[in-house]
Short mmCIF file of C-alpha atoms in Angstrom, two decimals:
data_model
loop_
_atom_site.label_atom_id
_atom_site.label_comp_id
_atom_site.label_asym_id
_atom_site.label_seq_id
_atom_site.Cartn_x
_atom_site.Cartn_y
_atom_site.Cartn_z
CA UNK A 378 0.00 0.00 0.00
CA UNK A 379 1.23 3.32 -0.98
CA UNK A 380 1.96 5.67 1.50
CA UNK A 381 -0.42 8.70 0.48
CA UNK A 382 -3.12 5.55 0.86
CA UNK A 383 -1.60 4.49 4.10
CA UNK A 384 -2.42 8.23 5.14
CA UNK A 385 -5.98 8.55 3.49
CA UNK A 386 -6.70 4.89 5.72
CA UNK A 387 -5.39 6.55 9.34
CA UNK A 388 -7.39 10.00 8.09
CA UNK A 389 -10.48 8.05 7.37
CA UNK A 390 -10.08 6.04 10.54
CA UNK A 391 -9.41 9.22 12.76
CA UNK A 392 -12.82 10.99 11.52
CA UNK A 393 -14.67 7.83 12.14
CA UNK A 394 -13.28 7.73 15.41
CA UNK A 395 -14.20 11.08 16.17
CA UNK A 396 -17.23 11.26 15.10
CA UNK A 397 -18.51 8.20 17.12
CA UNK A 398 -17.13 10.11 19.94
CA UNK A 399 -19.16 13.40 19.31
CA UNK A 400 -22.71 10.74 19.28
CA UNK A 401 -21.42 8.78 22.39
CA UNK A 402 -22.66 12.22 23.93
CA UNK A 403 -26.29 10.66 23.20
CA UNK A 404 -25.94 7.83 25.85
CA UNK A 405 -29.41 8.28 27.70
CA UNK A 406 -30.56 5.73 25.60
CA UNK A 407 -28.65 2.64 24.65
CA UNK A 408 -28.01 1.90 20.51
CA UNK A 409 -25.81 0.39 18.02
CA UNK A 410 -23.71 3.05 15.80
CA UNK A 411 -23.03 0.36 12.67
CA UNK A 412 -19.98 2.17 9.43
CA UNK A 413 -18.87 -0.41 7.09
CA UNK A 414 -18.04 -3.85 9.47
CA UNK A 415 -17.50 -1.94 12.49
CA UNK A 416 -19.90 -1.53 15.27
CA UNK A 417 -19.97 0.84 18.23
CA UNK A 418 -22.21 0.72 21.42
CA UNK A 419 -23.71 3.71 23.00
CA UNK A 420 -24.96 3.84 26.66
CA UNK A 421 -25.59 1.04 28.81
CA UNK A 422 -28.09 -1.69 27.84
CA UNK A 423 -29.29 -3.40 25.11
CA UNK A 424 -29.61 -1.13 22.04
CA UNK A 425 -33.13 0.16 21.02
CA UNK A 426 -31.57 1.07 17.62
CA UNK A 427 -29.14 1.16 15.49
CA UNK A 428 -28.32 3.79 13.13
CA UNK A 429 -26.68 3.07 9.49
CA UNK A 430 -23.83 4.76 8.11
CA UNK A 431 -22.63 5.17 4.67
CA UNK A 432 -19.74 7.29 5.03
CA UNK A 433 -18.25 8.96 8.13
CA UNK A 434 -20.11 12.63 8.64
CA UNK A 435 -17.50 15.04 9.59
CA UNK A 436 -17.11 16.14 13.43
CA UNK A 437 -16.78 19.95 11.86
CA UNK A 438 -20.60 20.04 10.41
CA UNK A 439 -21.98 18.11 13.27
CA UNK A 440 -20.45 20.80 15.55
CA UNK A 441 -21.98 23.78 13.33
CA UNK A 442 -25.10 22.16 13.25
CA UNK A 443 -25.87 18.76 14.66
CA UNK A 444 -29.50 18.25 13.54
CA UNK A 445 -29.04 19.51 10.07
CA UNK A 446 -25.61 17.39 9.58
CA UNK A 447 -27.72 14.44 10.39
CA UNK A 448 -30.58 15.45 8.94
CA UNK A 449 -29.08 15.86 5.64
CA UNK A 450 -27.28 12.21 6.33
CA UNK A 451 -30.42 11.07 6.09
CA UNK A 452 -31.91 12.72 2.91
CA UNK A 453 -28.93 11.81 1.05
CA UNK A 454 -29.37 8.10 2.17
CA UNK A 455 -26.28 8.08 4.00
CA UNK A 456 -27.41 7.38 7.19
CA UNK A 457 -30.33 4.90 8.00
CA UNK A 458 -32.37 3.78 10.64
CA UNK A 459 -32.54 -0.15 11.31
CA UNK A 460 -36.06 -0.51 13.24
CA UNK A 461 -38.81 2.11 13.76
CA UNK A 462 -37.88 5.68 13.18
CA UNK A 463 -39.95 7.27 14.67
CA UNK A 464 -39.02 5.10 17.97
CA UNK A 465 -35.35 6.22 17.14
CA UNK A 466 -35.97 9.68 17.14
CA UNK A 467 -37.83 10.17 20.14
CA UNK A 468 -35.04 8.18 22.14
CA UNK A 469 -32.61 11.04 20.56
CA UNK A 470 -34.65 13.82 20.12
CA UNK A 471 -34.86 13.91 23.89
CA UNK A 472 -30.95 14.81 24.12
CA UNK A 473 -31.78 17.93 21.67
CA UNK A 474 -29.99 20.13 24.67
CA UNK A 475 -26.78 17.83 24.16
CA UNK A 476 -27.20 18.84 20.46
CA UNK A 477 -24.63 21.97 18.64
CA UNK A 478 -25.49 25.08 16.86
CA UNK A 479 -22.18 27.30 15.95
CA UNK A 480 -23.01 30.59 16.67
CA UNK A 481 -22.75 31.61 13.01
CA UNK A 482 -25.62 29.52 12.76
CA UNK A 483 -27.59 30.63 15.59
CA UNK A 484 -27.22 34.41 13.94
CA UNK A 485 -28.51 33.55 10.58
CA UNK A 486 -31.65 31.60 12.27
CA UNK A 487 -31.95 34.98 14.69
CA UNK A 488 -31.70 37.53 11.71
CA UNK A 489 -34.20 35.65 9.00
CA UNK A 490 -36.01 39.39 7.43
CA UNK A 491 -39.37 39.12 7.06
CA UNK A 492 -40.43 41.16 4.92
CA UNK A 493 -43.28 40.23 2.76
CA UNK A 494 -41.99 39.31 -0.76
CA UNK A 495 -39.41 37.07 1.77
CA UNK A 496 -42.60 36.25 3.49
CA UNK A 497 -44.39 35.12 0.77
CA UNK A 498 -41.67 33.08 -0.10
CA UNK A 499 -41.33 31.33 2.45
CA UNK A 500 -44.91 30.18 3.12
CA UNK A 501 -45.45 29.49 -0.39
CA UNK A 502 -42.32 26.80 -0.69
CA UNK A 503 -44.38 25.05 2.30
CA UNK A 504 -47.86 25.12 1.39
CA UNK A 505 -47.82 25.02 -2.74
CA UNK A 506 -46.12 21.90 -3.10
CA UNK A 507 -49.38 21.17 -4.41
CA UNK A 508 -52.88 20.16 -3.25
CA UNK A 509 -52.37 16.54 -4.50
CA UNK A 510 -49.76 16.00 -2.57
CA UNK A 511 -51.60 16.88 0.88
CA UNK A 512 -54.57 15.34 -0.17
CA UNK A 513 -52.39 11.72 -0.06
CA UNK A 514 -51.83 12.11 3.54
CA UNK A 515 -53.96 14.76 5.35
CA UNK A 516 -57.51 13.23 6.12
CA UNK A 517 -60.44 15.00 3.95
CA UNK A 518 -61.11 18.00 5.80
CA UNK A 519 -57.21 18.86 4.16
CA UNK A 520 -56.45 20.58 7.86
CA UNK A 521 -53.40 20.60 8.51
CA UNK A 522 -52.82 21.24 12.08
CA UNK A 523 -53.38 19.55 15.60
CA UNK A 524 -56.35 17.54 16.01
CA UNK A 525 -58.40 16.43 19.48
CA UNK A 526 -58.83 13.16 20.08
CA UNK A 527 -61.87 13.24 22.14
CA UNK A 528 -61.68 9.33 22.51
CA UNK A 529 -58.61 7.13 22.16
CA UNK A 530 -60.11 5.24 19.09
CA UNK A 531 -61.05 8.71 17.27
CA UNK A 532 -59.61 8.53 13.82
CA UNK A 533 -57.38 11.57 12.44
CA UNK A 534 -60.76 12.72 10.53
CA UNK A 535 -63.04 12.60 13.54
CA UNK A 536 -59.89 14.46 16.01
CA UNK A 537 -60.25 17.35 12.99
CA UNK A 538 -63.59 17.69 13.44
CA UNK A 539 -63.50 17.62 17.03
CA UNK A 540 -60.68 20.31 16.77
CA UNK A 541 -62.61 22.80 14.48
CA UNK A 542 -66.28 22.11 16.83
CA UNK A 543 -63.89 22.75 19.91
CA UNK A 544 -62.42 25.79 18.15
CA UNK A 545 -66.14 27.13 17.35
CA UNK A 546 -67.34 26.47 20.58
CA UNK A 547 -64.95 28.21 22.39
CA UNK A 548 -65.47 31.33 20.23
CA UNK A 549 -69.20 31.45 21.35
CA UNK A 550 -70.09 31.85 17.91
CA UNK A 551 -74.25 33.26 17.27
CA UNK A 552 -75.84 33.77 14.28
CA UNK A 553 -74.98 36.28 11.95
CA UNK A 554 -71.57 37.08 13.61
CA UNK A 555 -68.12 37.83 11.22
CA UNK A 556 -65.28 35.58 11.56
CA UNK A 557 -62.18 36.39 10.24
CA UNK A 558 -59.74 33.48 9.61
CA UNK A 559 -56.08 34.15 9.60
CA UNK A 560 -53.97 31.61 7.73
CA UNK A 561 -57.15 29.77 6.61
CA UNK A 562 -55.38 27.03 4.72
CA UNK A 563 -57.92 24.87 2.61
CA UNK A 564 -61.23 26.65 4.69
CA UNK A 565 -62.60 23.87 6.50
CA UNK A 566 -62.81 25.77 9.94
CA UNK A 567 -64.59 28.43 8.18
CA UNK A 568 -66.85 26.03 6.43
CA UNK A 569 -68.01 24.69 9.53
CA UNK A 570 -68.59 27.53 10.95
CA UNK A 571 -70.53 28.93 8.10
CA UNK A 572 -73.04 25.44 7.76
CA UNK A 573 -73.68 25.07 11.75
CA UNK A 574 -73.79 28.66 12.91
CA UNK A 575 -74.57 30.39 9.64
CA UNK A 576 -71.83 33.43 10.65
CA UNK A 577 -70.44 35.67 7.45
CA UNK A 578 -66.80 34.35 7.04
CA UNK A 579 -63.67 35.82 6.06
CA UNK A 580 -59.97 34.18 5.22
CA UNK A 581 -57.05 35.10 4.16
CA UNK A 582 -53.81 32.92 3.03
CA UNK A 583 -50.50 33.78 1.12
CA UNK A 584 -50.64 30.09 -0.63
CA UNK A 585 -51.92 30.48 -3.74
CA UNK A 586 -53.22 26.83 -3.93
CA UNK A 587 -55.26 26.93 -0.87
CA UNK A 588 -56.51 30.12 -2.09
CA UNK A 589 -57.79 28.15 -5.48
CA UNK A 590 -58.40 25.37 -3.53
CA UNK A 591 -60.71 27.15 -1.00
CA UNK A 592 -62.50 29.01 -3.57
CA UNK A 593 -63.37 25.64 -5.53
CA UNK A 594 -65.02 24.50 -2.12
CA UNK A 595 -66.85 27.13 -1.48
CA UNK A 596 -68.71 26.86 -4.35
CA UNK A 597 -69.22 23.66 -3.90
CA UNK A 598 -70.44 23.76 -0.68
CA UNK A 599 -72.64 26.22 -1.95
CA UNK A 600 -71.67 28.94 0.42
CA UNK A 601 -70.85 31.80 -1.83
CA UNK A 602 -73.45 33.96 0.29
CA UNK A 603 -71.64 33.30 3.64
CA UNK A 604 -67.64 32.91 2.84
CA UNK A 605 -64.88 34.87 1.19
CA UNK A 606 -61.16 33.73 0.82
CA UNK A 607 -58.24 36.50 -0.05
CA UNK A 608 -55.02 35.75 -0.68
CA UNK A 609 -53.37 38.74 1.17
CA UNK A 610 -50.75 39.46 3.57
CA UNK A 611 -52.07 39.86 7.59
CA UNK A 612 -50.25 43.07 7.38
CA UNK A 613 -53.20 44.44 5.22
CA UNK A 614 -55.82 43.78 7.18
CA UNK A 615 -56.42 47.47 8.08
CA UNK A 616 -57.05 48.51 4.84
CA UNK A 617 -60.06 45.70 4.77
CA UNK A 618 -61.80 48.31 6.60
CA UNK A 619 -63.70 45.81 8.22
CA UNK A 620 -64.29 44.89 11.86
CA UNK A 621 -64.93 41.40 12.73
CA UNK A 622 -67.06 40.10 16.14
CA UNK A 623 -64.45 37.24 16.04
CA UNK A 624 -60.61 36.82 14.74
CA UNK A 625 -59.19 33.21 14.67
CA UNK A 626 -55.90 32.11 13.36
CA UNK A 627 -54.61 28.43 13.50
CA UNK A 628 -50.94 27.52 13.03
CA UNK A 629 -50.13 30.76 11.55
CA UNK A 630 -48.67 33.14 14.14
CA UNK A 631 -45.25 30.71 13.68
CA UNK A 632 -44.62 31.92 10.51
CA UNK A 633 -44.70 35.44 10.64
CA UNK A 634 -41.15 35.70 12.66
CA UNK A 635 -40.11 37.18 16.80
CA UNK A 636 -39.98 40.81 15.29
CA UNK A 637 -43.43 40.82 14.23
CA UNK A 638 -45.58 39.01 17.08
CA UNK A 639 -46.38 42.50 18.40
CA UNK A 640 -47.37 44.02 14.95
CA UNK A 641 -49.46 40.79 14.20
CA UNK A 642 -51.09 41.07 17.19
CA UNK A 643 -51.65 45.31 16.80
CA UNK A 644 -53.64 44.04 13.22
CA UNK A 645 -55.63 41.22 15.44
CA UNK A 646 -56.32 44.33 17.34
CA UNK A 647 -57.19 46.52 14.54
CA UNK A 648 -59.90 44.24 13.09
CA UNK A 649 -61.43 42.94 16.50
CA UNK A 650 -65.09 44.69 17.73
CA UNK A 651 -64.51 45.84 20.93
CA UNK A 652 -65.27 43.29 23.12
CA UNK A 653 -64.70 40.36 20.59
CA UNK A 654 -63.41 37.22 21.29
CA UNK A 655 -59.77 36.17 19.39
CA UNK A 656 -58.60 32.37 19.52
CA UNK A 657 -55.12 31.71 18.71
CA UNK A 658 -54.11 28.41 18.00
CA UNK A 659 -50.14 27.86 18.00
CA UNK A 660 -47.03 25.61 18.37
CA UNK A 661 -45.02 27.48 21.28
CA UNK A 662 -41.89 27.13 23.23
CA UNK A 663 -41.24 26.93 26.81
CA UNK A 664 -38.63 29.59 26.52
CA UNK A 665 -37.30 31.97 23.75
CA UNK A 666 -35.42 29.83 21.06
CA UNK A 667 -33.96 30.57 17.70
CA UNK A 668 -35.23 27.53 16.05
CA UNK A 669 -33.75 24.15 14.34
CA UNK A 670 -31.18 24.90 11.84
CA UNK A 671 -32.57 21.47 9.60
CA UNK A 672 -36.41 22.47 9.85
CA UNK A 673 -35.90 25.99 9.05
CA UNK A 674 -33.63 25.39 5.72
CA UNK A 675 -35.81 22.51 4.17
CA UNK A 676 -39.43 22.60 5.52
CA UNK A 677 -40.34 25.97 7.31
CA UNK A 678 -37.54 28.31 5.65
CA UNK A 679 -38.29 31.89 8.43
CA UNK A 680 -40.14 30.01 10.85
CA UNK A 681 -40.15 30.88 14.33
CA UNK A 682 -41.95 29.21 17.17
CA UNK A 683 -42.83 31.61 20.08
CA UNK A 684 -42.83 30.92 23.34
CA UNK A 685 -46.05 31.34 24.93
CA UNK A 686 -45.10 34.34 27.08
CA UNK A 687 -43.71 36.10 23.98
CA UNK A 688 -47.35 36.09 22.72
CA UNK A 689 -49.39 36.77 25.71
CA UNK A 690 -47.03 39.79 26.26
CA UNK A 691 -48.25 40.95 22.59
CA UNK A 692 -51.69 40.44 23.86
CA UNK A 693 -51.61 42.44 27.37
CA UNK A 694 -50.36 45.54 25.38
CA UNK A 695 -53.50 45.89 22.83
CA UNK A 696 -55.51 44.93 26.15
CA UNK A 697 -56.18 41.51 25.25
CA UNK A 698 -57.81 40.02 28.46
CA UNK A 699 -56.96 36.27 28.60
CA UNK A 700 -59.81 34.21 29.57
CA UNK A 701 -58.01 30.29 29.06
CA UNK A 702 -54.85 28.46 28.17
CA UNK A 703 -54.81 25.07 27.14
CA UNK A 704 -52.05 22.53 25.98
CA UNK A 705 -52.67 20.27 23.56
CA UNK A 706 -49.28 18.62 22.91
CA UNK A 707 -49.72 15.08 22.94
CA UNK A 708 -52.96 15.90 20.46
CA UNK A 709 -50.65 16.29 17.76
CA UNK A 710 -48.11 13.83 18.37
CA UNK A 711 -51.14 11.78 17.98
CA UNK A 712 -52.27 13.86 15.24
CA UNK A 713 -48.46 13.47 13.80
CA UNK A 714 -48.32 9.83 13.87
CA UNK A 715 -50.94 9.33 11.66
CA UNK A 716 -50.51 11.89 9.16
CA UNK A 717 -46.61 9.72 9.33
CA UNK A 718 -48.53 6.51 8.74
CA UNK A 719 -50.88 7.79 5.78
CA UNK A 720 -47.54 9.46 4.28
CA UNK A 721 -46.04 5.53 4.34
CA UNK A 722 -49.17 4.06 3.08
CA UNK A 723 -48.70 6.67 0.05
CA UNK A 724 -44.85 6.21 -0.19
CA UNK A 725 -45.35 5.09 -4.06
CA UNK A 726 -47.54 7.95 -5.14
CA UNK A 727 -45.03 10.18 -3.61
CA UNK A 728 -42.02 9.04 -5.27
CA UNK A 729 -44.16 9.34 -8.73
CA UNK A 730 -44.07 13.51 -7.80
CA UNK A 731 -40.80 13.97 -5.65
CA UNK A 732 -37.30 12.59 -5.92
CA UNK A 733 -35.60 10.13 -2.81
CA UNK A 734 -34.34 13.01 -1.33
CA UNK A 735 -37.32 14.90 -0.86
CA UNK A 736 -39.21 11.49 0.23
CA UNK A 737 -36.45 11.02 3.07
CA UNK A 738 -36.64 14.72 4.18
CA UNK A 739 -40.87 14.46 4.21
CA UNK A 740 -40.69 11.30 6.19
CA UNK A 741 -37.85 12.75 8.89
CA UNK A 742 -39.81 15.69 9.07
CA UNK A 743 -43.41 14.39 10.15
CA UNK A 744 -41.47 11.91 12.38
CA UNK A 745 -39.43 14.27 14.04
CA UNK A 746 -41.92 16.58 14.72
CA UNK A 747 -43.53 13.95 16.33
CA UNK A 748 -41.18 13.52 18.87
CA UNK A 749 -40.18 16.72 19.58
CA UNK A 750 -43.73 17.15 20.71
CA UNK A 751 -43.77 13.96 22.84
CA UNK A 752 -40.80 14.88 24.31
CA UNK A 753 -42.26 18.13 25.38
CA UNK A 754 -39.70 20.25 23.31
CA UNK A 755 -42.29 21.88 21.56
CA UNK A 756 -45.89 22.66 22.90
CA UNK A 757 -48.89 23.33 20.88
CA UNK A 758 -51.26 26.05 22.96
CA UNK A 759 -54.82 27.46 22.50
CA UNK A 760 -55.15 30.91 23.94
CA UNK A 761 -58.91 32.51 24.56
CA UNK A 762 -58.85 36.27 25.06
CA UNK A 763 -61.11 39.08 24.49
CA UNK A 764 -60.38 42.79 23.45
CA UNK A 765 -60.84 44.46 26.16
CA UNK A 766 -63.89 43.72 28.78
CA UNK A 767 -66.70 41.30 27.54
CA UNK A 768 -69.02 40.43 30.27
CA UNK A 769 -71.80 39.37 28.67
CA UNK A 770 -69.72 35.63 27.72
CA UNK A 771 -70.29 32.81 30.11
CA UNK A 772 -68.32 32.89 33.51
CA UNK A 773 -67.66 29.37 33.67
CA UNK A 774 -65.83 27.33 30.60
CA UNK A 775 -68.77 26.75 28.45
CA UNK A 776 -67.12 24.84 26.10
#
């Protein structure tokens, strides 16, 4: 063997070793680390996975950014996951504080602009993949956020139902009331709201296919009379010169970035009847946190999630008056495991629209998410609040 080989072997051999060193940090859970016919044990017990190498990943990205050096591993196929993975990554994902971010990193996730072309731009590389390709693994109300299991057999249709009648309820909806959705997606809040308590809806979305989308159903659900859908930036709400008896907004506040909660709150504000009830429905933090490096470059490029503080601070200075908080995290880990298992079932179709790579980074994605909620890293909270005094509502939780 040459020497310049001799030295490529020793090189090769020193990365490996260094690398298995950096993930013997995740020892809280015992599992096999498996590159070419060597095999490395991490923690104490018998292994609840094992995880597949290719080719070594070097120390150097996995120290700028651990969950996107992996991440990417796994898109490219170089790293695999013998057993479940979704098993596998809630083991792991319960480290995440053992996990690096360079501080170069942790800038550019802090300074993401957000102005609305970037905006825009952002939410539309999410949400216009195309309507197809939801349809495959949503349920047929196409929402696509947390849904309530009621029961422990409910199915992922049934928990969206129960989600949008729990939503209604707790905005004491009546008759002929406005509505204003914010971040609408495909409509099917507003649709129920429309058909069992006959209120005038509005919603707006940046996607331009749930904007076509919602339009299509609307007419034919027959509800031209009762529904509108805009495609329009929350920003220009004002100039809608319209007030509403009740603002709702599901799974949107995330995307609009920390520098704007306040001014997206000041527009709730600015479109809410005084005394009007506003229901926000958002994944939140337990503390302020710049965000994962992997999620935000390949599936929510400028999103933020808020802590819950953050957004009830926003709310106390347009006199929001908070009536209830709930916590409905384990809802959508439940809700994430089967949109995970309808994505599998569809695994075919998929690959007929998308390359591997974009299959891999779908799958990692609902799985991950999935864990990071069961391990309590993220939260997903409803808050109730009124502008300003209402005392005409209920005093006990009438929902």
């Amino acid at each position: 063997m040459a020497g310049h080989e001799k030295e490529a072997l020793v090189l090769e051999k020193v990365k490996e070793k260094t690398m298995v060193q950096f993930l013997g940090k995740f020892d809280e859970y015992p599992f096999l680390v498996r590159f070419q016919d060597h095999e490395y044990k991490i923690g104490e017990g018998d292994p609840v996975f094992t995880v597949k190498l290719k080719k070594v990943i070097p120390v150097s990205e996995l120290m700028n950014s651990t969950c996107t050096a992996l991440g990417e591993a796994y898109m490219d196929g170089d790293l695999d996951i013998e057993g479940d993975l979704y098993e596998a990554l809630d083991y792991f994902l319960g480290q995440m504080g053992k996990f690096s971010t360079s501080k170069k990193t942790i800038k550019k996730l802090m300074h993401s602009p957000a102005s609305r072309k970037k905006q825009e731009k952002e939410v539309t590389s999410h949400y216009d993949i195309g309507n197809e390709f939801y349809k495959l693994w949503l349920d047929d109300t196409l929402s696509y956020s947390c849904g309530y299991f009621k029961n422990t057999d409910d199915t992922l249709h049934q928990a969206q139902i129960n989600k949008v009648d729990y939503i209604l309820e707790k905005l004491h909806l009546e008759e002929g009331m406005t509505l204003l959705d914010i971040g609408c997606g495909w409509g099917f809040l507003l649709m129920e709201a429309a058909k069992k308590y006959k209120i005038h809806g509005t919603g707006i979305t940046l996607s331009r296919q749930q904007y076509l989308e919602f339009q299509r159903r609307i007419e034919a659900e027959g509800l031209k009379d009762y529904l509108t859908v805009k495609r329009m930036d929350y920003r220009d709400l004002p100039k809608l010169g319209q007030k509403f008896d009740r603002v709702v907004s599901v799974g949107m506040v995330e995307h609009v970035g920390r520098e704007n909660y306040q001014i997206f709150t000041d527009c709730v504000n600015g479109v809410l009847k005084e005394g009007g009830v506003y229901l926000l429905h958002f994944i939140s933090g337990l503390k302020e946190h710049p965000g994962d490096a992997w999620m935000r470059k390949y599936i929510f490029p400028g999103g933020m999630v808020p802590s819950l503080r953050e957004i009830i601070y926003a709310m106390s200075e347009d006199n929001f008056h908070v009536l209830d908080v709930e916590n409905l995290r384990l809802h959508y880990n439940k809700t994430l495991l089967c949109w995970e298992k309808n994505y599998k079932e569809h695994l075919d179709e998929v690959r007929e629209m998308f390359d591997e790579r974009f299959v891999r980074m779908w799958d990692l994605y609902l799985s991950a998410c999935a864990a990071t909620f069961h391990n309590g890293i993220i939260d997903l909270h409803q808050i109730l609040a009124t502008k300003g005094i209402n005392n005409d509502l209920p005093v006990t939780r009438w929902y």
